[in-house]
């Protein structure tokens, strides 16, 4: 038993990181402290206005632990690493985990290339970015390779010069073939230098050059070349127009501001590289109810810049943060050069921060509307179904489907919706063990029995180990079981639940003659439902998803050759003859009723094989024969 009084007395007065855990040993919160003794003890004093979320967290603490560090800076780095690894419930968390593309120029090579990269390494290459659009980066690389006719191959040059023929790019005049020695190293590197100037923002020189070449080609009546230069000119001008000058100093900086409500905050970042705004991105921060805006910004900066490979020279932020000097020191260490964090108060820089804040507000308000619509499609639709069935609440729904493959093997699938949304991590697949032939009712009984029996057994094991039932994959039972069909499928499900003494409402998703959902079968009554309602649309999505998941399982089994056809049981019928039979007759039933002459008429089937097939079906009827696509 953890003795709080004794453990609090043992706390050292050193810097370090503390970890709060609950009674299941799950990490609730990770924090850093200059003085562990004072910081950790403060949580267990009488409430001094910490806020309801922190009070709730404190009430759940079953024990704490700590790690002593040599400095507060080491504590900050360790805190970031632990938060990233464990995502504690009560830490303010950065929800997005994005990686940004860079343009990489391999200047360390004899014949450099221009590459797309999501990692910025400490190598001999030059990196440009990060950019917010991968598509824009790829377009820029393609443009540069066309403009300067640079190689895109991975050959090791000059070692491999002349070993292989030039590639297609040489023949379509998009590469000068250094792999053949058709361009010398100095001339090639001149082309690379011009590409580097372009990436640095020098567009006017190349625009003038392309315009001159375009006019010259037109005067020489080489209209095809002129059109090519025209297209390149327009591409370069388009790239140039996207680069908006924001700072004549030409420095790298990130402009950071936020907007918040009671539940979450949106942080907007403008990326400025070489004095040009190259893009913007927004990020969500959760668990912000007890945090002030400065604390939210501080948590964002620590988590975001712990994971991004590029650190700008300056961060321009909206509010003061508590550990500014410490974070500057940490960022400077990561960058290898001095980094500044500033809060502009007047002038153009303050206007940029205000613009970022307005963007953050706009994004959060837009998302409120989107979430409201999404809630209507999901939670609202579930409430509508619950009202139709007379149920108090529905959170989890499960649906099942059965499929047969060429009459030989049956498979079942289970899909899960929680709060109106699919939960693929809880989907399950079943290989039918006890049923041969297309008997959907028997297959469904086996699948449901295995699913719920497994859940009961798993629940007993977890109770014996005193673990939470959410640790098991089958222990969480649905609030509603949705069967793909009417009375027959519902009765099968009810019989399984009665046998296992489980009480779960069961309804059938009934289809009309056109195979479209028309209503729900519940308590021996078919309930009509408005086809324009969100509830009806959700029922259709559940039904479609159950069917899709089962069909995909079929395909994966067929693709892996794990499921056989009944035809494989016939002597003399191999893969080629099986395909020929199924291609011509379409189903096992048609093959069964075919005469010997009809079978032998296929080019792939000789007389002896035709007699074997006929004799198989007419001399000894196979109980597993039949073709069903469930």
Coordinates of C-alpha atoms in Angstrom, one line a residue:
X1 CA 0.0 0.0 0.0
X2 CA 1.4 3.4 -1.0
X3 CA 2.0 5.6 2.0
X4 CA 1.5 9.2 0.8
X5 CA 2.8 10.9 4.0
X6 CA 6.0 8.9 4.1
X7 CA 6.7 9.2 0.4
X8 CA 6.0 13.0 0.4
X9 CA 8.7 13.3 3.1
X10 CA 11.2 11.5 1.0
X11 CA 10.9 13.9 -2.0
X12 CA 14.2 15.6 -2.9
X13 CA 14.6 19.3 -3.5
X14 CA 16.2 18.6 -6.9
X15 CA 14.9 19.3 -10.3
X16 CA 13.2 16.4 -12.0
X17 CA 10.0 14.9 -13.4
X18 CA 7.1 13.5 -11.4
X19 CA 4.6 10.9 -12.6
X20 CA 1.1 10.4 -11.2
X21 CA -0.6 7.0 -11.5
X22 CA -4.1 5.6 -10.7
X23 CA -5.0 2.4 -9.0
X24 CA -4.6 0.4 -12.3
X25 CA -1.1 1.9 -12.6
X26 CA -2.1 4.0 -15.6
X27 CA -0.2 7.3 -15.9
X28 CA -2.6 10.2 -15.2
X29 CA -0.2 13.2 -15.4
X30 CA 3.5 13.9 -16.1
X31 CA 5.1 17.2 -14.9
X32 CA 8.5 18.8 -14.4
X33 CA 9.7 20.7 -11.4
X34 CA 12.7 22.9 -10.4
X35 CA 12.1 21.5 -6.9
X36 CA 10.3 18.1 -6.7
X37 CA 9.7 18.4 -2.9
X38 CA 7.7 21.6 -3.2
X39 CA 6.0 20.9 -6.5
X40 CA 4.6 17.4 -5.8
X41 CA 3.6 18.3 -2.2
X42 CA 1.5 21.2 -3.6
X43 CA -0.9 18.7 -5.2
X44 CA -1.9 17.3 -1.8
X45 CA -2.6 20.5 0.0
X46 CA -6.2 21.8 0.4
X47 CA -7.7 23.1 -2.8
X48 CA -6.1 26.4 -3.6
X49 CA -8.0 27.1 -6.9
X50 CA -6.3 24.6 -9.1
X51 CA -9.5 24.0 -11.2
X52 CA -12.0 21.1 -11.4
X53 CA -9.9 19.0 -13.8
X54 CA -6.8 19.0 -11.6
X55 CA -9.0 18.3 -8.5
X56 CA -10.5 15.3 -10.3
X57 CA -7.0 14.1 -11.3
X58 CA -5.7 14.4 -7.7
X59 CA -8.7 12.3 -6.4
X60 CA -7.6 9.5 -8.7
X61 CA -3.9 9.4 -7.7
X62 CA -3.0 6.0 -6.2
X63 CA 0.7 6.6 -6.2
X64 CA 3.4 8.8 -7.6
X65 CA 7.0 8.4 -8.7
X66 CA 9.7 10.7 -9.7
X67 CA 13.0 10.9 -11.7
X68 CA 15.7 13.3 -10.5
X69 CA 17.6 15.2 -13.2
X70 CA 20.8 17.3 -13.1
X71 CA 19.0 20.4 -14.4
X72 CA 15.6 21.9 -15.2
X73 CA 16.5 21.7 -18.9
X74 CA 17.0 17.9 -18.6
X75 CA 13.7 17.8 -16.8
X76 CA 11.9 19.6 -19.6
X77 CA 13.3 17.2 -22.2
X78 CA 12.4 14.1 -20.2
X79 CA 8.9 15.5 -19.5
X80 CA 8.4 16.0 -23.3
X81 CA 9.5 12.4 -24.0
X82 CA 7.3 10.9 -21.4
X83 CA 4.2 12.9 -22.5
X84 CA 4.8 11.9 -26.1
X85 CA 5.2 8.2 -25.2
X86 CA 2.3 7.8 -22.7
X87 CA -0.2 10.6 -23.7
X88 CA -1.5 11.0 -20.1
X89 CA -5.1 11.8 -19.7
X90 CA -4.7 15.0 -17.7
X91 CA -1.8 16.6 -19.6
X92 CA -2.6 19.3 -22.2
X93 CA -1.9 17.3 -25.4
X94 CA -1.1 18.2 -28.9
X95 CA -3.6 16.1 -30.9
X96 CA -1.9 16.4 -34.3
X97 CA 1.1 14.2 -35.2
X98 CA 2.1 15.6 -38.6
X99 CA 5.3 15.3 -40.5
X100 CA 6.3 18.0 -43.0
X101 CA 7.9 17.6 -46.3
X102 CA 11.3 19.2 -47.2
X103 CA 13.1 19.6 -50.5
X104 CA 16.5 17.9 -50.2
X105 CA 19.4 18.8 -52.5
X106 CA 22.2 16.2 -52.2
X107 CA 25.1 18.7 -52.7
X108 CA 27.4 16.2 -51.1
X109 CA 27.2 14.1 -54.2
X110 CA 29.4 14.6 -57.3
X111 CA 26.2 14.9 -59.4
X112 CA 23.6 16.2 -56.9
X113 CA 19.9 15.4 -57.1
X114 CA 16.7 17.1 -55.8
X115 CA 14.6 14.8 -53.6
X116 CA 11.5 14.8 -51.5
X117 CA 12.1 14.1 -47.8
X118 CA 10.1 14.1 -44.6
X119 CA 13.2 13.8 -42.5
X120 CA 15.9 16.5 -42.0
X121 CA 19.2 14.8 -41.3
X122 CA 22.5 16.2 -40.3
X123 CA 24.2 15.2 -43.5
X124 CA 26.0 17.0 -46.4
X125 CA 22.7 17.8 -48.1
X126 CA 20.9 21.2 -48.1
X127 CA 17.2 21.2 -47.0
X128 CA 14.5 23.7 -47.9
X129 CA 11.3 23.9 -45.9
X130 CA 9.4 22.6 -44.1
X131 CA 6.5 23.0 -46.4
X132 CA 2.8 22.4 -45.6
X133 CA 1.8 20.8 -48.9
X134 CA 3.5 17.6 -50.1
X135 CA 1.8 18.1 -53.5
X136 CA 3.4 21.5 -53.9
X137 CA 6.8 20.1 -52.9
X138 CA 6.5 17.4 -55.6
X139 CA 5.4 19.9 -58.2
X140 CA 8.4 22.1 -57.4
X141 CA 10.8 19.3 -57.6
X142 CA 9.4 18.2 -61.0
X143 CA 9.6 21.8 -62.2
X144 CA 13.3 22.1 -61.1
X145 CA 14.2 18.9 -62.8
X146 CA 12.6 20.0 -66.0
X147 CA 14.2 23.5 -65.8
X148 CA 17.7 22.4 -65.1
X149 CA 17.6 18.9 -66.6
X150 CA 18.9 17.2 -63.5
X151 CA 19.1 13.5 -62.9
X152 CA 16.5 11.6 -60.9
X153 CA 18.1 8.2 -60.9
X154 CA 19.9 6.6 -57.9
X155 CA 23.0 5.6 -59.8
X156 CA 26.3 6.1 -58.0
X157 CA 28.2 8.7 -60.1
X158 CA 30.9 9.0 -61.3
X159 CA 31.5 5.3 -60.5
X160 CA 28.7 4.0 -62.8
X161 CA 29.2 6.4 -65.7
X162 CA 28.8 4.5 -69.0
X163 CA 27.7 1.2 -67.4
X164 CA 24.1 1.4 -68.5
X165 CA 22.2 3.1 -71.3
X166 CA 20.6 6.5 -70.6
X167 CA 17.1 6.4 -69.3
X168 CA 13.9 7.8 -70.8
X169 CA 14.4 11.3 -69.3
X170 CA 17.5 11.8 -71.6
X171 CA 15.5 10.9 -74.7
X172 CA 12.7 13.3 -73.8
X173 CA 15.2 16.0 -73.1
X174 CA 14.6 16.2 -69.3
X175 CA 18.1 15.1 -68.3
X176 CA 21.5 15.8 -69.7
X177 CA 22.6 12.2 -68.9
X178 CA 25.6 12.7 -66.6
X179 CA 25.4 8.8 -66.3
X180 CA 26.9 8.7 -69.8
X181 CA 29.4 11.6 -69.3
X182 CA 27.4 13.8 -71.8
X183 CA 27.7 16.7 -69.4
X184 CA 30.8 17.4 -67.3
X185 CA 30.7 17.8 -63.5
X186 CA 31.3 21.6 -63.5
X187 CA 28.6 22.3 -66.0
X188 CA 26.2 20.0 -64.2
X189 CA 26.9 21.7 -60.8
X190 CA 26.3 25.1 -62.4
X191 CA 22.8 23.8 -63.2
X192 CA 22.4 22.7 -59.5
X193 CA 23.6 26.1 -58.3
X194 CA 20.8 27.8 -60.4
X195 CA 18.3 25.4 -58.8
X196 CA 19.5 26.4 -55.4
X197 CA 19.1 30.1 -56.3
X198 CA 15.5 29.3 -57.3
X199 CA 14.8 27.5 -54.0
X200 CA 16.2 30.5 -52.2
X201 CA 13.6 32.7 -53.9
X202 CA 15.5 34.2 -56.9
X203 CA 12.9 33.8 -59.6
X204 CA 13.4 36.9 -61.8
X205 CA 16.5 35.7 -63.5
X206 CA 15.0 32.4 -64.6
X207 CA 11.8 34.1 -65.7
X208 CA 13.8 36.5 -67.9
X209 CA 15.8 33.6 -69.3
X210 CA 12.7 31.5 -70.1
X211 CA 10.9 34.5 -71.7
X212 CA 14.0 35.1 -73.9
X213 CA 14.1 31.4 -75.0
X214 CA 10.4 31.4 -75.7
X215 CA 10.6 34.4 -78.0
X216 CA 13.7 33.1 -79.7
X217 CA 12.0 29.7 -80.4
X218 CA 8.9 31.5 -81.8
X219 CA 11.1 33.6 -84.1
X220 CA 12.7 30.4 -85.4
X221 CA 9.3 29.0 -86.0
X222 CA 10.0 26.2 -83.4
X223 CA 6.5 26.5 -81.9
X224 CA 6.8 23.2 -80.0
X225 CA 9.8 24.4 -78.1
X226 CA 8.2 27.8 -77.6
X227 CA 5.2 26.2 -76.1
X228 CA 7.4 24.2 -73.7
X229 CA 9.2 27.3 -72.6
X230 CA 5.8 29.1 -72.1
X231 CA 4.6 26.3 -69.9
X232 CA 7.7 26.4 -67.8
X233 CA 7.5 30.2 -67.6
X234 CA 3.9 30.0 -66.3
X235 CA 4.9 27.3 -63.7
X236 CA 7.7 29.4 -62.4
X237 CA 5.5 32.5 -62.2
X238 CA 2.9 30.5 -60.3
X239 CA 5.5 29.3 -57.7
X240 CA 6.8 32.9 -57.4
X241 CA 3.4 34.4 -56.8
X242 CA 2.7 31.9 -53.9
X243 CA 5.7 33.2 -52.0
X244 CA 4.4 36.3 -50.1
X245 CA 7.0 38.6 -48.7
X246 CA 6.4 39.1 -44.9
X247 CA 9.8 40.3 -43.7
X248 CA 12.5 42.2 -45.6
X249 CA 15.1 40.7 -43.2
X250 CA 14.7 37.4 -44.9
X251 CA 14.8 35.3 -41.6
X252 CA 13.2 32.1 -40.5
X253 CA 10.4 32.4 -38.0
X254 CA 7.2 30.8 -36.8
X255 CA 4.2 33.0 -35.8
X256 CA 2.1 31.3 -33.2
X257 CA -1.3 32.3 -31.8
X258 CA -4.4 30.5 -30.4
X259 CA -8.1 30.6 -29.9
X260 CA -9.9 28.5 -27.2
X261 CA -13.2 27.5 -25.8
X262 CA -14.1 25.5 -22.7
X263 CA -13.0 22.1 -24.1
X264 CA -10.1 22.6 -26.5
X265 CA -7.9 25.2 -28.2
X266 CA -6.7 25.7 -31.8
X267 CA -3.1 26.9 -32.3
X268 CA -2.4 28.5 -35.6
X269 CA 1.2 28.6 -36.9
X270 CA 2.5 30.7 -39.9
X271 CA 5.8 29.3 -41.3
X272 CA 8.1 32.0 -42.6
X273 CA 11.3 30.9 -44.3
X274 CA 13.8 33.3 -45.8
X275 CA 11.4 36.1 -45.2
X276 CA 8.6 34.4 -47.1
X277 CA 5.3 32.9 -45.9
X278 CA 5.5 29.4 -47.2
X279 CA 2.4 28.0 -45.5
X280 CA 0.3 27.7 -42.4
X281 CA -1.0 24.9 -40.2
X282 CA -3.4 24.5 -37.3
X283 CA -3.2 22.1 -34.3
X284 CA -5.7 21.1 -31.6
X285 CA -4.8 21.0 -27.9
X286 CA -7.0 19.0 -25.6
X287 CA -7.5 19.1 -21.8
X288 CA -7.3 22.9 -21.7
X289 CA -10.1 23.7 -19.3
X290 CA -7.9 24.5 -16.3
X291 CA -5.0 26.1 -18.3
X292 CA -4.6 29.8 -19.1
X293 CA -3.6 30.8 -22.6
X294 CA 0.1 31.2 -21.8
X295 CA 0.2 27.7 -20.4
X296 CA -1.5 26.3 -23.5
X297 CA 1.1 28.1 -25.8
X298 CA 3.9 26.8 -23.6
X299 CA 2.7 23.2 -23.8
X300 CA 2.3 23.5 -27.5
X301 CA 5.8 24.9 -28.1
X302 CA 7.4 22.1 -26.0
X303 CA 5.5 19.3 -27.6
X304 CA 5.6 20.6 -31.2
X305 CA 9.3 21.5 -31.3
X306 CA 10.3 18.3 -29.6
X307 CA 9.1 16.5 -32.7
X308 CA 9.9 18.8 -35.7
X309 CA 13.3 18.6 -37.2
X310 CA 13.5 22.3 -38.1
X311 CA 13.8 25.0 -35.5
X312 CA 13.4 28.6 -36.8
X313 CA 15.6 31.4 -35.4
X314 CA 12.6 33.2 -33.9
X315 CA 9.2 32.3 -32.4
X316 CA 6.7 35.2 -32.4
X317 CA 3.9 34.3 -29.9
X318 CA 0.7 35.8 -28.7
X319 CA 1.1 35.6 -24.9
X320 CA 4.0 35.5 -22.5
X321 CA 5.0 32.0 -21.3
X322 CA 6.3 31.0 -17.9
X323 CA 9.5 29.1 -18.9
X324 CA 10.5 31.3 -21.8
X325 CA 14.2 31.5 -20.9
X326 CA 14.4 27.8 -20.3
X327 CA 12.6 26.9 -23.5
X328 CA 14.8 29.3 -25.5
X329 CA 17.9 27.5 -24.1
X330 CA 16.4 24.1 -25.0
X331 CA 15.5 25.2 -28.5
X332 CA 18.9 26.8 -29.0
X333 CA 20.5 23.5 -28.1
X334 CA 18.3 21.6 -30.5
X335 CA 19.0 24.1 -33.4
X336 CA 22.7 24.6 -32.6
X337 CA 22.2 28.4 -32.8
X338 CA 20.5 31.1 -30.7
X339 CA 16.7 31.0 -30.8
X340 CA 14.5 33.8 -29.6
X341 CA 10.9 33.8 -28.3
X342 CA 9.2 37.2 -28.5
X343 CA 5.8 38.7 -27.8
X344 CA 5.4 41.6 -30.3
X345 CA 3.3 44.5 -28.9
X346 CA 3.1 47.0 -31.8
X347 CA 3.7 47.2 -35.5
X348 CA 3.7 44.8 -38.4
X349 CA 4.8 41.8 -36.3
X350 CA 2.0 42.3 -33.8
X351 CA -0.4 42.4 -36.8
X352 CA 0.9 39.1 -38.0
X353 CA 0.3 37.5 -34.6
X354 CA -3.2 39.0 -34.6
X355 CA -3.8 37.6 -38.0
X356 CA -2.8 34.1 -36.8
X357 CA -5.2 34.4 -33.9
X358 CA -8.1 35.4 -36.2
X359 CA -7.3 32.3 -38.3
X360 CA -7.4 30.1 -35.2
X361 CA -10.7 31.6 -34.2
X362 CA -12.1 31.0 -37.7
X363 CA -11.0 27.4 -37.7
X364 CA -12.5 26.6 -34.3
X365 CA -15.8 28.2 -35.2
X366 CA -15.9 26.3 -38.5
X367 CA -15.2 23.1 -36.7
X368 CA -18.0 23.8 -34.2
X369 CA -20.5 23.8 -37.1
X370 CA -18.9 20.7 -38.6
X371 CA -19.0 18.9 -35.3
X372 CA -22.6 19.9 -34.9
X373 CA -23.5 18.4 -38.3
X374 CA -21.4 15.3 -37.5
X375 CA -23.2 14.9 -34.1
X376 CA -26.5 14.9 -36.0
X377 CA -25.2 12.1 -38.3
X378 CA -23.8 10.0 -35.4
X379 CA -25.0 10.6 -31.8
X380 CA -28.3 12.2 -33.0
X381 CA -28.9 9.3 -35.3
X382 CA -28.3 6.8 -32.5
X383 CA -30.7 8.7 -30.2
X384 CA -33.3 8.5 -33.0
X385 CA -32.9 4.7 -33.3
X386 CA -33.1 4.3 -29.5
X387 CA -36.3 6.4 -29.5
X388 CA -37.8 4.2 -32.3
X389 CA -37.0 1.0 -30.3
X390 CA -38.0 2.5 -26.9
X391 CA -34.5 2.0 -25.5
X392 CA -33.1 4.4 -22.9
X393 CA -29.7 4.6 -24.4
X394 CA -27.5 3.1 -27.2
X395 CA -23.7 3.6 -27.3
X396 CA -22.4 0.4 -28.9
X397 CA -24.0 -1.4 -31.8
X398 CA -22.7 -4.7 -33.4
X399 CA -23.7 -6.1 -36.7
X400 CA -22.8 -9.5 -38.3
X401 CA -22.7 -10.9 -41.8
X402 CA -22.2 -14.3 -43.3
X403 CA -20.6 -15.1 -46.7
X404 CA -19.9 -18.4 -48.6
X405 CA -17.1 -18.9 -51.1
X406 CA -17.9 -21.2 -54.0
X407 CA -20.0 -23.4 -51.8
X408 CA -17.0 -24.7 -50.0
X409 CA -16.2 -22.5 -47.0
X410 CA -18.2 -20.1 -44.9
X411 CA -16.9 -17.0 -43.2
X412 CA -18.5 -14.5 -40.8
X413 CA -17.7 -10.9 -39.9
X414 CA -18.6 -8.6 -37.0
X415 CA -18.5 -4.8 -37.2
X416 CA -18.9 -2.3 -34.4
X417 CA -20.3 1.2 -34.3
X418 CA -19.8 3.3 -31.1
X419 CA -21.7 6.6 -30.7
X420 CA -22.7 6.4 -34.4
X421 CA -19.2 5.9 -35.7
X422 CA -17.4 2.8 -37.0
X423 CA -14.8 1.4 -34.6
X424 CA -12.6 -0.8 -36.9
X425 CA -10.2 -1.8 -34.0
X426 CA -13.1 -3.9 -32.6
X427 CA -14.1 -5.6 -35.9
X428 CA -13.6 -9.3 -36.0
X429 CA -13.5 -12.1 -38.6
X430 CA -14.6 -15.7 -38.1
X431 CA -13.8 -18.9 -40.1
X432 CA -16.9 -21.2 -39.8
X433 CA -15.9 -24.5 -38.2
X434 CA -19.1 -26.6 -37.8
X435 CA -21.2 -25.8 -41.0
X436 CA -20.6 -27.0 -44.5
X437 CA -22.6 -25.7 -47.3
X438 CA -24.5 -22.4 -47.5
X439 CA -26.6 -22.5 -44.3
X440 CA -26.6 -18.9 -43.2
X441 CA -28.7 -19.5 -40.1
X442 CA -26.4 -22.2 -38.8
X443 CA -23.4 -20.1 -39.6
X444 CA -24.8 -17.1 -37.8
X445 CA -25.6 -19.2 -34.7
X446 CA -22.0 -20.4 -34.6
X447 CA -20.5 -16.9 -35.0
X448 CA -22.8 -15.4 -32.3
X449 CA -22.2 -18.2 -29.9
X450 CA -18.4 -17.9 -30.3
X451 CA -18.5 -14.1 -30.0
X452 CA -20.5 -14.0 -26.8
X453 CA -19.1 -17.2 -25.2
X454 CA -15.6 -15.8 -25.7
X455 CA -16.7 -12.5 -24.2
X456 CA -18.0 -14.2 -21.1
X457 CA -14.8 -16.3 -20.6
X458 CA -12.6 -13.3 -21.2
X459 CA -14.6 -11.3 -18.6
X460 CA -14.2 -14.0 -16.0
X461 CA -10.4 -14.1 -16.6
X462 CA -10.2 -10.4 -16.2
X463 CA -12.2 -10.4 -13.0
X464 CA -9.9 -13.1 -11.5
X465 CA -6.9 -10.8 -12.3
X466 CA -8.8 -7.7 -11.0
X467 CA -8.4 -5.9 -14.4
X468 CA -10.8 -3.5 -16.0
X469 CA -13.0 -5.2 -18.6
X470 CA -12.0 -2.7 -21.2
X471 CA -8.7 -4.6 -21.4
X472 CA -10.4 -7.4 -23.2
X473 CA -11.3 -7.4 -26.9
X474 CA -14.7 -9.3 -26.6
X475 CA -15.8 -8.4 -23.0
X476 CA -17.6 -5.2 -24.0
X477 CA -21.1 -6.2 -25.1
X478 CA -23.3 -4.1 -27.4
X479 CA -26.3 -2.1 -26.3
X480 CA -28.0 -3.3 -29.5
X481 CA -27.4 -6.2 -31.8
X482 CA -28.4 -5.4 -35.4
X483 CA -29.0 -8.4 -37.6
X484 CA -28.9 -8.2 -41.4
X485 CA -32.4 -9.6 -42.1
X486 CA -35.8 -10.0 -40.5
X487 CA -37.5 -12.5 -38.2
X488 CA -35.3 -15.5 -39.0
X489 CA -32.0 -13.8 -38.2
X490 CA -33.4 -12.1 -35.1
X491 CA -34.7 -15.4 -33.7
X492 CA -31.3 -17.0 -34.2
X493 CA -29.6 -14.2 -32.2
X494 CA -32.2 -14.4 -29.5
X495 CA -31.8 -18.1 -29.1
X496 CA -28.1 -17.8 -28.7
X497 CA -28.5 -15.0 -26.1
X498 CA -31.1 -17.0 -24.1
X499 CA -28.8 -20.1 -24.1
X500 CA -25.9 -17.9 -22.7
X501 CA -28.2 -16.0 -20.4
X502 CA -27.3 -12.6 -21.8
X503 CA -29.8 -9.8 -22.2
X504 CA -29.2 -7.6 -25.2
X505 CA -31.9 -6.0 -27.4
X506 CA -31.9 -7.5 -31.0
X507 CA -33.4 -5.9 -34.1
X508 CA -33.3 -6.9 -37.7
X509 CA -32.5 -4.5 -40.6
X510 CA -35.2 -5.5 -43.0
X511 CA -34.8 -5.0 -46.8
X512 CA -37.4 -4.7 -49.5
X513 CA -37.6 -6.6 -52.8
X514 CA -35.0 -4.3 -54.3
X515 CA -32.5 -5.1 -51.5
X516 CA -32.9 -1.7 -49.9
X517 CA -33.4 -1.1 -46.2
X518 CA -37.0 -0.4 -45.4
X519 CA -37.3 -0.7 -41.6
X520 CA -36.4 -2.4 -38.4
X521 CA -37.8 -5.7 -37.1
X522 CA -38.1 -5.5 -33.3
X523 CA -40.2 -7.4 -30.7
X524 CA -42.0 -9.3 -33.5
X525 CA -43.1 -6.1 -35.2
X526 CA -41.6 -4.4 -38.2
X527 CA -41.2 -0.7 -37.4
X528 CA -41.2 1.7 -40.4
X529 CA -38.7 4.5 -40.4
X530 CA -38.5 7.8 -42.3
X531 CA -36.0 7.2 -45.1
X532 CA -34.9 10.8 -45.0
X533 CA -33.9 10.7 -41.3
X534 CA -30.4 10.5 -40.0
X535 CA -31.4 7.3 -38.1
X536 CA -32.3 5.6 -41.3
X537 CA -29.0 6.7 -43.0
X538 CA -27.1 5.3 -40.0
X539 CA -28.9 1.9 -40.3
X540 CA -27.9 1.8 -44.0
X541 CA -24.3 2.6 -43.2
X542 CA -24.2 -0.2 -40.6
X543 CA -25.7 -2.7 -43.0
X544 CA -23.4 -1.6 -45.9
X545 CA -20.3 -1.7 -43.6
X546 CA -21.1 -5.2 -42.4
X547 CA -21.5 -6.4 -46.0
X548 CA -18.3 -4.6 -47.1
X549 CA -16.2 -6.1 -44.4
X550 CA -17.4 -9.6 -45.1
X551 CA -16.8 -9.3 -48.8
X552 CA -13.3 -8.0 -48.2
X553 CA -12.6 -11.0 -46.0
X554 CA -13.7 -13.2 -49.0
X555 CA -11.3 -11.5 -51.3
X556 CA -8.4 -11.7 -49.0
X557 CA -8.9 -15.4 -48.5
X558 CA -9.3 -16.0 -52.2
X559 CA -6.2 -13.9 -52.9
X560 CA -4.1 -15.9 -50.5
X561 CA -5.5 -19.2 -51.9
X562 CA -6.7 -20.1 -48.4
X563 CA -10.2 -21.1 -49.4
X564 CA -10.8 -23.9 -51.9
X565 CA -13.7 -24.6 -54.2
X566 CA -15.6 -27.9 -54.1
X567 CA -14.2 -28.4 -57.6
X568 CA -10.7 -29.0 -56.0
X569 CA -12.1 -32.3 -54.7
X570 CA -12.6 -33.7 -58.2
X571 CA -9.7 -35.8 -59.5
X572 CA -8.1 -34.3 -62.6
X573 CA -9.4 -30.7 -62.0
X574 CA -6.6 -28.3 -61.3
X575 CA -6.6 -24.5 -61.1
X576 CA -6.7 -24.0 -64.9
X577 CA -9.7 -26.3 -65.4
X578 CA -11.5 -24.9 -62.3
X579 CA -11.2 -21.4 -63.7
X580 CA -12.4 -22.5 -67.1
X581 CA -15.5 -24.2 -65.5
X582 CA -16.4 -21.2 -63.4
X583 CA -15.8 -18.7 -66.2
X584 CA -18.2 -20.7 -68.5
X585 CA -20.9 -22.0 -66.1
X586 CA -20.8 -19.1 -63.6
X587 CA -21.9 -21.3 -60.6
X588 CA -21.5 -24.8 -59.1
X589 CA -25.2 -25.4 -59.6
X590 CA -24.8 -25.0 -63.4
X591 CA -21.8 -27.3 -63.4
X592 CA -23.7 -30.0 -61.5
X593 CA -26.5 -30.0 -64.0
X594 CA -24.3 -30.0 -67.1
X595 CA -24.0 -33.1 -69.3
X596 CA -20.7 -34.8 -70.2
X597 CA -20.8 -33.5 -73.8
X598 CA -21.4 -29.9 -72.5
X599 CA -18.4 -30.2 -70.2
X600 CA -16.2 -31.7 -72.8
X601 CA -17.0 -28.9 -75.2
X602 CA -14.7 -26.6 -73.2
X603 CA -11.1 -26.5 -74.7
X604 CA -9.6 -27.0 -71.3
X605 CA -11.7 -30.1 -70.5
X606 CA -11.0 -33.5 -72.2
X607 CA -13.5 -36.3 -72.3
X608 CA -12.0 -38.2 -69.4
X609 CA -12.0 -35.0 -67.2
X610 CA -15.6 -34.3 -68.2
X611 CA -16.6 -37.8 -67.1
X612 CA -14.8 -37.4 -63.8
X613 CA -16.7 -34.1 -63.1
X614 CA -20.1 -35.6 -64.1
X615 CA -19.5 -38.7 -62.0
X616 CA -18.4 -36.6 -59.0
X617 CA -21.7 -34.8 -58.9
X618 CA -24.0 -37.6 -60.0
X619 CA -22.3 -40.6 -58.5
X620 CA -21.6 -39.1 -55.0
X621 CA -23.5 -35.9 -54.2
X622 CA -21.3 -33.5 -52.2
X623 CA -23.1 -32.0 -49.3
X624 CA -20.9 -28.9 -49.5
X625 CA -21.7 -28.1 -53.1
X626 CA -23.5 -24.9 -53.8
X627 CA -22.6 -21.4 -54.7
X628 CA -23.6 -18.6 -52.5
X629 CA -22.3 -15.1 -52.2
X630 CA -23.5 -13.8 -48.8

